[in-house]
Coordinates of C-alpha atoms and ligand atoms in Angstrom, one line a residue:
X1 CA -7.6 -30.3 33.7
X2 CA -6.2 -27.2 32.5
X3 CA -8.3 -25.0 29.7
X4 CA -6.9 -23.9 26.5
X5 CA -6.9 -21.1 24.4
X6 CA -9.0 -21.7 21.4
X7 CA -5.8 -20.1 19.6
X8 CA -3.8 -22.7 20.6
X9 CA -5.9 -25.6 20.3
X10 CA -6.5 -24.5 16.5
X11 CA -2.8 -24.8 16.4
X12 CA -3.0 -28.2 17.9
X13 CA -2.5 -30.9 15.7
X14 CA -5.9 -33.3 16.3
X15 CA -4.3 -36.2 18.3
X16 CA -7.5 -37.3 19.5
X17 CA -6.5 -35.7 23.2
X18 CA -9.0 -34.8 25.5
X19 CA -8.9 -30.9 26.3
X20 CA -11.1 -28.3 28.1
X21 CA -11.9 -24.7 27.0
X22 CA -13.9 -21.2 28.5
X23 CA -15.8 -19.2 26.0
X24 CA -18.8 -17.7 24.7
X25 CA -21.3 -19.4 22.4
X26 CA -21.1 -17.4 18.9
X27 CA -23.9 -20.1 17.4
X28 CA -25.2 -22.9 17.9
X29 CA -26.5 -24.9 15.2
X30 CA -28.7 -27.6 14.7
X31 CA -28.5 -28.7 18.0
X32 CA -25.3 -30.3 17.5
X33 CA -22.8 -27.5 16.6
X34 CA -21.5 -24.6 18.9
X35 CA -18.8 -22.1 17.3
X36 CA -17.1 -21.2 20.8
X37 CA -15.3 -18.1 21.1
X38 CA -13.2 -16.7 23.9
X39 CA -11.7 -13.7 22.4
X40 CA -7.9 -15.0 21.7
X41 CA -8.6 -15.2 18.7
X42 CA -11.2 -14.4 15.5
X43 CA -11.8 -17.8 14.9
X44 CA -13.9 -20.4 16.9
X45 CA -13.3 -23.2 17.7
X46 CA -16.4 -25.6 16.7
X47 CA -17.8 -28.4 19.1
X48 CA -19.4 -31.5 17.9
X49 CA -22.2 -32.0 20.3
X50 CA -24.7 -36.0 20.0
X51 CA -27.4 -34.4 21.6
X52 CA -28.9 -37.6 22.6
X53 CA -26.4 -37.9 25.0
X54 CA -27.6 -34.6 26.8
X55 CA -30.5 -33.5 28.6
X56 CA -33.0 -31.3 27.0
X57 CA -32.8 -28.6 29.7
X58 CA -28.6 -28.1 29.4
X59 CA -29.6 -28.2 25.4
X60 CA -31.7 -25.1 25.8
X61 CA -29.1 -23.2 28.0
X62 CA -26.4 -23.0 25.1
X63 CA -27.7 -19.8 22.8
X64 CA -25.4 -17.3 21.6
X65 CA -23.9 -15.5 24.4
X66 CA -23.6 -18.2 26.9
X67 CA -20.4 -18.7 28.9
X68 CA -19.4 -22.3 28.5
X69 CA -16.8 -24.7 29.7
X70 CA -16.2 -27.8 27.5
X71 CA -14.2 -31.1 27.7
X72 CA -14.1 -33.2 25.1
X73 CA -11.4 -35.1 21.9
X74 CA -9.8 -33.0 20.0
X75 CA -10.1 -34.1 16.9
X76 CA -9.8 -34.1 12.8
X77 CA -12.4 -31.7 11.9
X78 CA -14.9 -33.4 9.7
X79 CA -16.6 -30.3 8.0
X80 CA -14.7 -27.6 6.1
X81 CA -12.9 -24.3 7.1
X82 CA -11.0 -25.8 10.5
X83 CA -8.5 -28.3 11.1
X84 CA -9.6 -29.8 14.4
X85 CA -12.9 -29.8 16.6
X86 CA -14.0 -30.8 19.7
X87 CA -16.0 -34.2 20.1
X88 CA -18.1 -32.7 22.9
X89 CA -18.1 -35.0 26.3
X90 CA -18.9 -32.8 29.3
X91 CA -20.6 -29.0 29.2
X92 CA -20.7 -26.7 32.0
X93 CA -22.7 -23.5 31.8
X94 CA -20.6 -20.7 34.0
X95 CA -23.6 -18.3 32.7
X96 CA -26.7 -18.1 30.5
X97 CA -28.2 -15.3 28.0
X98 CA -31.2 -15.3 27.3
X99 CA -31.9 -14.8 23.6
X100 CA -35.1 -12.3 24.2
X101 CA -32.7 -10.0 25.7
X102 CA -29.5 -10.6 24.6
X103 CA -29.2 -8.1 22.0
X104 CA -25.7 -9.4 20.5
X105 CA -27.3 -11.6 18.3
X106 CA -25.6 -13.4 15.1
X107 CA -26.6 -10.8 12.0
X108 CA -25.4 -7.9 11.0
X109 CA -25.5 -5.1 13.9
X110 CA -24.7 -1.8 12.9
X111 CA -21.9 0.3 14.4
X112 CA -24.3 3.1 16.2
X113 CA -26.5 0.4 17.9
X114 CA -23.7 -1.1 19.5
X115 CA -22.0 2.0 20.5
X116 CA -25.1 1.7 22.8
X117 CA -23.9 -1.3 23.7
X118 CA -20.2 -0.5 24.6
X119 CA -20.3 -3.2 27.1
X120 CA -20.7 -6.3 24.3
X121 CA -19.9 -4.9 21.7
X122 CA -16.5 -6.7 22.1
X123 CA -18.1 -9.9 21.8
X124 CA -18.9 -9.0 18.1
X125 CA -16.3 -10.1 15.7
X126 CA -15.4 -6.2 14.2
X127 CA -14.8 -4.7 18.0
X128 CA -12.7 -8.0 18.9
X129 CA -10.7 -7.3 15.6
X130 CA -9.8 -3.7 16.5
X131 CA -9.3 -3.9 20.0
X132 CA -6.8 -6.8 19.3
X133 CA -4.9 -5.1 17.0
X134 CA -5.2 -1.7 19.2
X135 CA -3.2 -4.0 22.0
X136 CA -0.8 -5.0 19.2
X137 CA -0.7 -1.5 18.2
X138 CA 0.6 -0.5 22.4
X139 CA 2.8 -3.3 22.3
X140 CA 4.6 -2.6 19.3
X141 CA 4.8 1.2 20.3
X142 CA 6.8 0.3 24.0
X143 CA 8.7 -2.4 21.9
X144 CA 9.9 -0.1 19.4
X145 CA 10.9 3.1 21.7
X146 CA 12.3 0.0 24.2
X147 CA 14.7 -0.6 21.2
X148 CA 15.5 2.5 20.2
X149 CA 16.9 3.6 23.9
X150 CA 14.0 6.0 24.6
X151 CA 12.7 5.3 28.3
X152 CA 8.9 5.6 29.3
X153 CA 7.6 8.8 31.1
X154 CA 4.8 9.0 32.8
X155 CA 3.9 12.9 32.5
X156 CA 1.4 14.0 35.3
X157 CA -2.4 14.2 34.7
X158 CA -3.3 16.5 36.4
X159 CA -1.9 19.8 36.1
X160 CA -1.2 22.9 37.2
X161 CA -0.2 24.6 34.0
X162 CA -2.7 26.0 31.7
X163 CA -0.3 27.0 29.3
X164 CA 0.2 24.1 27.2
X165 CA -2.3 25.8 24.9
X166 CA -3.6 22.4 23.3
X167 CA -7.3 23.4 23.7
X168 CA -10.0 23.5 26.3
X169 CA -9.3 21.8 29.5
X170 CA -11.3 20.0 32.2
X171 CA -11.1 21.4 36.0
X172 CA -10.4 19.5 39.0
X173 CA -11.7 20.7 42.0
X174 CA -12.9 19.9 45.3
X175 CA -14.5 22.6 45.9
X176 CA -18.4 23.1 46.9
X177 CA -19.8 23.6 43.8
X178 CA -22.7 24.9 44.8
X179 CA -21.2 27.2 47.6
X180 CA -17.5 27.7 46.8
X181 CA -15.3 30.4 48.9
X182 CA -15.0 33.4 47.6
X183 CA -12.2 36.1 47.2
X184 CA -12.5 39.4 48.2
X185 CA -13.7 40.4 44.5
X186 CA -16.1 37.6 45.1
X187 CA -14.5 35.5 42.5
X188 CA -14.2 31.8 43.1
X189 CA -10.9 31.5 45.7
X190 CA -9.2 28.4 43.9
X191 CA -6.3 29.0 46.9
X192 CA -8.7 27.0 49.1
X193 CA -8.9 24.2 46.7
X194 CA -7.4 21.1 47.4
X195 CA -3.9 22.1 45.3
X196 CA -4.4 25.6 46.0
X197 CA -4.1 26.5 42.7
X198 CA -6.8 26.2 39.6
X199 CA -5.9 22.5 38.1
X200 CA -6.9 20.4 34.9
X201 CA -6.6 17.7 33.4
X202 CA -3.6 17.6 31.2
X203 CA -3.7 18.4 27.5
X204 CA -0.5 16.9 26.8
X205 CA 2.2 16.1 28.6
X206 CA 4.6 17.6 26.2
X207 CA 6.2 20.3 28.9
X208 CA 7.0 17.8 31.6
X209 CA 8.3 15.7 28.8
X210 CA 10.6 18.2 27.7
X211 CA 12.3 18.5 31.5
X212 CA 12.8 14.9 31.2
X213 CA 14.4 14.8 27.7
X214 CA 16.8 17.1 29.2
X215 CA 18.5 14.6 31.4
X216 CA 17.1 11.2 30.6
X217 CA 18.1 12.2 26.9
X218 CA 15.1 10.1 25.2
X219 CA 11.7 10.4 26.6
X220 CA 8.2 9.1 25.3
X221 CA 5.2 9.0 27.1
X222 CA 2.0 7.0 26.5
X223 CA -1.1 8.1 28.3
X224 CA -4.7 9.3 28.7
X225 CA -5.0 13.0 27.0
X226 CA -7.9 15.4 27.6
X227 CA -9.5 17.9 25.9
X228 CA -12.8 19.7 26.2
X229 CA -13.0 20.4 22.8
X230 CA -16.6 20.5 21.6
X231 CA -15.9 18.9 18.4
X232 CA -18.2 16.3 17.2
X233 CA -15.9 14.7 14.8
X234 CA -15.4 11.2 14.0
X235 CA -11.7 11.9 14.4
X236 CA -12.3 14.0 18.2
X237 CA -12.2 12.4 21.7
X238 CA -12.7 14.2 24.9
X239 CA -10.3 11.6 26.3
X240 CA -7.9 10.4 24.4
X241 CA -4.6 8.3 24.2
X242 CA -1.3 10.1 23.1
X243 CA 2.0 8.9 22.3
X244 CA 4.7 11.7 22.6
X245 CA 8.2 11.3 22.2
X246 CA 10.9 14.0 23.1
X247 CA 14.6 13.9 22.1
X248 CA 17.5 16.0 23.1
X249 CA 19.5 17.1 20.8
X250 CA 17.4 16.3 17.9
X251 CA 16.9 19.1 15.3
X252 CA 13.4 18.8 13.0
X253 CA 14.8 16.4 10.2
X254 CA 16.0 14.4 12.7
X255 CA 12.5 14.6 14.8
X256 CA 10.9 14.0 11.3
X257 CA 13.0 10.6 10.3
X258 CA 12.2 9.5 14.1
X259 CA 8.2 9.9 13.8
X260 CA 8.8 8.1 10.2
X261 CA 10.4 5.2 10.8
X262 CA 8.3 5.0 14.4
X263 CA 5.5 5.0 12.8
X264 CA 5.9 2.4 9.3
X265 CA 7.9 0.5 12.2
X266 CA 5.0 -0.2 14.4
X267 CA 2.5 -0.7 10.5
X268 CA 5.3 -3.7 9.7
X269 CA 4.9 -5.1 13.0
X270 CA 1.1 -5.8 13.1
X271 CA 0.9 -6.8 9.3
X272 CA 3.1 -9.7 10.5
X273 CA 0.9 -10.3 13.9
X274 CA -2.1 -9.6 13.0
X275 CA -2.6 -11.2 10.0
X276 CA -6.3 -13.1 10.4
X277 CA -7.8 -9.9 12.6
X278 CA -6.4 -7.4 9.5
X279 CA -7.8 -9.9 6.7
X280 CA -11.0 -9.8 8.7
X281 CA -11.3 -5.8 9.0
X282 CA -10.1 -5.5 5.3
X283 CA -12.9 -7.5 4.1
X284 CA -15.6 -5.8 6.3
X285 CA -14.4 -2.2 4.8
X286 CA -15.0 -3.6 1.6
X287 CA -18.6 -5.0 2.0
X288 CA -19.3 -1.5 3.8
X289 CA -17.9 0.3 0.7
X290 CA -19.8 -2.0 -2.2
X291 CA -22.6 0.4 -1.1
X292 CA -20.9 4.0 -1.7
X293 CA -20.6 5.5 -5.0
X294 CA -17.3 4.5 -6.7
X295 CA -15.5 8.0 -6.0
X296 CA -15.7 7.5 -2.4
X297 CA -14.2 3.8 -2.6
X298 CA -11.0 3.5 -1.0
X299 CA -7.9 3.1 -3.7
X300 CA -6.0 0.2 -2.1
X301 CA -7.6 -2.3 0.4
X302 CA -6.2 -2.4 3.9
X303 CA -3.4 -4.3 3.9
X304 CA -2.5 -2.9 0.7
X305 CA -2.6 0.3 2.3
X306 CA -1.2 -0.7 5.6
X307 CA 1.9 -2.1 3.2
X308 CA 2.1 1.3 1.0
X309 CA 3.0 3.3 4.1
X310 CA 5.3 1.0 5.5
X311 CA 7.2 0.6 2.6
X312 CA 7.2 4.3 0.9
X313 CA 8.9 7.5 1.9
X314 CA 6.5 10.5 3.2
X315 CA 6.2 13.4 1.4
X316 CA 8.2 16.0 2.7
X317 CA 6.9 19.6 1.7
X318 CA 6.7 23.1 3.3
X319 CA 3.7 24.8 4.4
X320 CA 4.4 27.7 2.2
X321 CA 4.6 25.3 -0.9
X322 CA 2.0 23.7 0.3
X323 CA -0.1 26.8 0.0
X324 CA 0.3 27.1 -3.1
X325 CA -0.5 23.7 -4.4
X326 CA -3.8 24.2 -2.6
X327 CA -3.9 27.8 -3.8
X328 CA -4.2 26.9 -7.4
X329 CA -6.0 23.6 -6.5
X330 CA -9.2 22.3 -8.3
X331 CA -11.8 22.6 -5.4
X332 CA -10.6 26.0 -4.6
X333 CA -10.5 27.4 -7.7
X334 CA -13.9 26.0 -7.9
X335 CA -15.3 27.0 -4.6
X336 CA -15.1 23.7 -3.1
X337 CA -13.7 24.1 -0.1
X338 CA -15.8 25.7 2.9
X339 CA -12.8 27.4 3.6
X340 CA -11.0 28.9 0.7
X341 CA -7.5 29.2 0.5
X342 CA -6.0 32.9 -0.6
X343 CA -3.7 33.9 1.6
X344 CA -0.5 32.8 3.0
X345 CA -0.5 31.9 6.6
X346 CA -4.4 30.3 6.5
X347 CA -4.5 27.8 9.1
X348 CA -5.3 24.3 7.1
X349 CA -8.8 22.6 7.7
X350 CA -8.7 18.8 7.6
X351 CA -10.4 19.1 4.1
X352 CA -7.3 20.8 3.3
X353 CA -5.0 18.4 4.9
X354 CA -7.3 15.7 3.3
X355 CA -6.7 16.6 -0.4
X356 CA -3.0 17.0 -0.5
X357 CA -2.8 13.5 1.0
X358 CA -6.0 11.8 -0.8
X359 CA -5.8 13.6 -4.3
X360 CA -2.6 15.5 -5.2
X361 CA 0.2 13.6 -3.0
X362 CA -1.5 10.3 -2.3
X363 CA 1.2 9.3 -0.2
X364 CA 1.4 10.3 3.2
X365 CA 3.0 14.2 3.6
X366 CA 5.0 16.2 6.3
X367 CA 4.1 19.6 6.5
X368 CA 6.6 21.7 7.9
X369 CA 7.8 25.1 8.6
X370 CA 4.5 26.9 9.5
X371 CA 3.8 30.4 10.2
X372 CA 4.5 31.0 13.7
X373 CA 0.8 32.5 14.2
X374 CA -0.7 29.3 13.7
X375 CA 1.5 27.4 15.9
X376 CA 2.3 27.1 20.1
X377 CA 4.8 29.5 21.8
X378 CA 7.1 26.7 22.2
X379 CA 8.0 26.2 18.6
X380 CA 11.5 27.0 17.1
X381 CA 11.2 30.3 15.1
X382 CA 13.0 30.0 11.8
X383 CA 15.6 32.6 10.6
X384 CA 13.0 34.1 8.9
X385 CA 11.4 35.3 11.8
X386 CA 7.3 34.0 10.3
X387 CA 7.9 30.5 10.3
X388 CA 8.7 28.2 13.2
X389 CA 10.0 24.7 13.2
X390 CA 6.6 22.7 13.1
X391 CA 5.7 19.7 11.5
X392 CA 2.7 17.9 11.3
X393 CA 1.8 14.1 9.6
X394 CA -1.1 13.6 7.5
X395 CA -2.5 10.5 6.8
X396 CA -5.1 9.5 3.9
X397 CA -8.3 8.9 5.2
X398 CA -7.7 10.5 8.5
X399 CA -5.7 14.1 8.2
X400 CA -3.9 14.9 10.9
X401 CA -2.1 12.0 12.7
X402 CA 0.9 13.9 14.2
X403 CA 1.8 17.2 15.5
X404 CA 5.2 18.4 16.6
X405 CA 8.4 20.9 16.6
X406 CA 12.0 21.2 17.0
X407 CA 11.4 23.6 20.5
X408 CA 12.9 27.2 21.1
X409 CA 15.8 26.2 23.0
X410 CA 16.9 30.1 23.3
X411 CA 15.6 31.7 26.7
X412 CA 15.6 35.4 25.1
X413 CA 13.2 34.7 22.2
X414 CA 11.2 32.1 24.0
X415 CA 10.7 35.0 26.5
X416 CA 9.7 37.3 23.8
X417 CA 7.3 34.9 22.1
X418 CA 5.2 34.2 25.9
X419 CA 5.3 38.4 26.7
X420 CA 3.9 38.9 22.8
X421 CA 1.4 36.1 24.1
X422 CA 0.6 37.8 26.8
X423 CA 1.2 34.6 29.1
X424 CA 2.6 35.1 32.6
X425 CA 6.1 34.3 32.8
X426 CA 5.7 33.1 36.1
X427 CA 3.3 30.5 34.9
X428 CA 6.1 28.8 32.9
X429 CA 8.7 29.5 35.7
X430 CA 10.3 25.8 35.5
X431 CA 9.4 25.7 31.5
X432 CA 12.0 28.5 31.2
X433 CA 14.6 27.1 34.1
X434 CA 15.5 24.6 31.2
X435 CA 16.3 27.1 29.1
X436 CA 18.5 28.7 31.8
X437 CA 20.5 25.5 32.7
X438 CA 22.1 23.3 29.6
X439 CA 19.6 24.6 27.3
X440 CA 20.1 22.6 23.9
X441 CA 18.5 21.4 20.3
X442 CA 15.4 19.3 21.0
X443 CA 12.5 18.5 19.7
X444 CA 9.2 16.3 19.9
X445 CA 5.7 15.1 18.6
X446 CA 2.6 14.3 19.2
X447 CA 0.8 10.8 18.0
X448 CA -2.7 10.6 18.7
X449 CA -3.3 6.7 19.4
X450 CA -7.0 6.0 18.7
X451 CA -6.1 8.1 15.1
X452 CA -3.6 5.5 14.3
X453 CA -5.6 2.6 15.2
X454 CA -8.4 3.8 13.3
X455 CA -5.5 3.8 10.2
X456 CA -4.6 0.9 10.9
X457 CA -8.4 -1.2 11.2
X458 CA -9.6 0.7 8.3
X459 CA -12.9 2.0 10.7
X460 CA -14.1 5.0 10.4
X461 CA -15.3 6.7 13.3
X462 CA -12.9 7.2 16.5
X463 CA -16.0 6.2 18.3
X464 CA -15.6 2.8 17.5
X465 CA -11.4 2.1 18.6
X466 CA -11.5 3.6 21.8
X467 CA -12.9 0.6 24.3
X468 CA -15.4 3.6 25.7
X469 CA -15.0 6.6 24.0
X470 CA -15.8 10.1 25.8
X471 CA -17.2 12.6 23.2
X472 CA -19.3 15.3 24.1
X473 CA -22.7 14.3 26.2
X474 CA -22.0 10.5 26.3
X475 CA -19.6 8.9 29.0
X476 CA -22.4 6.4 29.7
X477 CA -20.2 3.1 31.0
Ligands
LIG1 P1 -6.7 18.6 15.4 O1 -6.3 19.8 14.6 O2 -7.0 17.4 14.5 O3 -7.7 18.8 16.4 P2 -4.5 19.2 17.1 O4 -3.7 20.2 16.2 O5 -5.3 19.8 18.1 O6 -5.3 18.2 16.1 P3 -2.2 18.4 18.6 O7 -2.5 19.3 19.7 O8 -1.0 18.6 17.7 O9 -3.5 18.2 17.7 O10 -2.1 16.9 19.2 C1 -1.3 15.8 18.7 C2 -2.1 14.7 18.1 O11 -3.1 14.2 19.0 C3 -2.8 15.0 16.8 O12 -2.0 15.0 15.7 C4 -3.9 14.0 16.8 O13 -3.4 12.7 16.3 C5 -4.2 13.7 18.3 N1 -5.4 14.4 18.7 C6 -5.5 15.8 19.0 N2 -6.7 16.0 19.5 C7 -7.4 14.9 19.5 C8 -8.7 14.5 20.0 N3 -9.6 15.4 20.4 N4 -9.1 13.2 19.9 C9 -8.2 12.3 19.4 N5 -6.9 12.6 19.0 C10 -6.5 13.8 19.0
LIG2 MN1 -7.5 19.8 18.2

């Protein structure tokens, strides 16, 4: 016989048909009832089991954790909260745990001990939540670019650019590291290494993305990210997954309605498919937030939220009037900020980002037209000759969710902008060929993934929607 999901055979009506299905034990109660769970779904399926009819030693074998094949009637369930459950006939153990050592047990873990436990933490019902909606999440992202005549581009990772000026990079080498050649200033001799050239591992793929948009027209790419950045954040990864989109002929409103309707597009989409894994997450955010002081309570509960976003415009505002919101602003007239706001052209910290969004918007906001010293090379610079063509998305909760820019599409102030830089022009040799050959409008952004999933499940360390996440002095796994 084949197995079933125990999605489907909740959806099954209880025909008193005999059916088989994999999982893992969740409990087992009273000797008689097992809540199985194989991971399509939240819910378990429960199994009826007349322990009379089995030997004491299989009996003992089936504690939470175990790996189980049962065969048995589906039928009408009896107690409350399920439809149908399985009159238990056969059990197979594929695998034991013992319940000394298993340490997913059912009660309350917290979140810390099982980022020890990256490995089963999945088996918990909050990591099975989020990584079930993070899938959702991918799918809807391909699916929506799919239908919106963008095609996928995979953008190398590793390369041989270092100016994409995103942050601190990882090397990749070959080379000896404990007796690498030398040049003749006795300088490590990255000719002899296995690109002969210094490498990394990419930042972004935003350049490469750019070449691409300029023939294929609509470009996105969806893929690992790396940055050395030595930021212990709960909203920082060392390894990261980034959605970037980049449109020819697309000026910033237009790069602006794009990320908009990408982004409430792919919201809509998992608040109608992931209904039972969203109710589940909302729920646990309030339990966790019962215990913090009302101020810090979220406003709206998480689908609530989820449904705000999808169904309201951003905020649209400029940096400059920005500034001057946070200028006058409560907290910094009263010294509440750690970094006070005076003067135009201050870079914005996330608690900056975080109380236009939170306390004086409360709507999501664009921020655009930055000054151009706070922004890459590559931006467009405005007629005003400070600001450039940059917009980023902030997101309650979470700051920063999107960066991007129309690009500077004009080879002689491009050129300028890397010599003030002091970048080598020969670094960005190909970067400026497109500006050479059918140069034209186009611009781009930036979606960090694991910051929109952790929007989207309400959690609140990045930590805990990345399957393994790679922060500073852990990749353990
Ligand atoms: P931040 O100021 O928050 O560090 P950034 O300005 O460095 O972000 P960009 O270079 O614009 O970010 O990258 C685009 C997007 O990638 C960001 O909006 C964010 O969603 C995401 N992102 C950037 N760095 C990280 C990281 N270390 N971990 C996870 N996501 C990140
Ligand atoms: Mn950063």
């Amino acid at each position: 016989m084949k197995s079933s999901s125990v999605k489907e055979l909740l959806l099954t009506a209880p025909a008193l048909k005999e059916v088989q299905v994999d999982g893992w034990v969740k409990t087992f109660r009273s000797n008689r009832f097992i809540a199985l769970n194989d991971g399509s779904t939240l819910n378990n399926i429960q199994c009826v089991v007349d322990f009379e009819q089995f030997n004491e030693n299989l009996l003992k074998q089936i504690a939470t954790g175990a790996a189980l094949r049962i065969t048995g009637t589906l039928v009408e369930s009896q107690g409350r909260g399920q439809n149908v459950e399985i009159r238990v006939k056969e059990i197979f153990v594929h695998g034991g745990a013992d319940p000394e050592v298993y340490p997913i047990q059912p009660k309350k873990h917290s979140l810390e001990f099982l980022r020890e436990k990256a490995h089963l933490r999945v088996r918990t019902n909050t990591f099975s939540a989020v990584m079930r909606v993070r899938s959702a999440l991918a799918f809807a992202i391909h699916k929506y670019f799919n239908e919106n005549g963008f095609y996928y581009f995979h953008a190398p990772i590793i390369t041989g650019s270092d100016a994409e000026g995103a942050g601190e990079m990882f090397r990749v080498t070959t080379l000896d590291d404990k007796n690498p050649p030398l040049d003749e200033n006795g300088q490590v001799d990255f000719k002899e290494d296995f690109f002969g050239k210094e490498t990394n591992l990419t930042v972004s793929g935003q350049l490469e993305a750019e070449a691409y948009a300029m023939g294929l027209g609509k470009v996105y790419t969806f893929g690992p990210t790396f940055r050395a950045e030595n930021s212990n954040t709960s909203r920082h990864l060392a390894e990261f997954w980034m959605i970037e989109p980049e449109m020819a002929f697309y000026d910033l409103d237009a790069n602006m309605d794009l990320a908009e309707d990408f982004i409430k597009s792919v919201i809509r989409y998992i608040l109608e498919n992931c209904k039972e894994d969203l109710q589940f997450l909302e729920k646990r955010l309030l339990d966790e937030e019962k215990v913090k002081p009302q101020a810090e309570r979220s406003e709206m509960a998480l689908i609530e939220k989820l449904g705000f976003v999808a169904d309201n415009g951003f905020k649209r505002v400029t940096y400059t009037e920005a500034i001057n919101i946070l200028r006058n602003s409560k907290p910094n007239k009263k010294k509440k900020f750690q970094y006070p706001i005076d003067e135009w052209g201050a870079d914005l910290q996330s608690e900056h980002e975080r109380y236009l969004v939170e306390k004086h918007f409360k709507c999501p906001v664009i921020l655009f037209d930055y000054p151009a010293d706070i922004k890459a090379f590559y931006m467009r610079l405005n007629e005003d000759g400070k600001t450039v063509r940059a917009m980023d998305i902030l997101f309650p909760g979470i700051g920063e969710i999107v960066g991007g820019s129309q690009r500077e599409e004009r080879l002689d102030v491009l050129r300028e902008k890397i010599a003030a830089l002091d970048i080598d022009e020969k670094e960005l040799w190909w970067y400026l060929d497109l500006r050479k050959f059918g140069t034209a409008v186009h611009s781009g952004f930036g979606l960090g993934f694991e910051r929109l999933v952790l929007f989207a499940t309400g959690m609140g360390n990045i930590r805990d929607v990345i399957p393994f996440p790679r922060t500073p002095q852990n990749a353990e796994f």
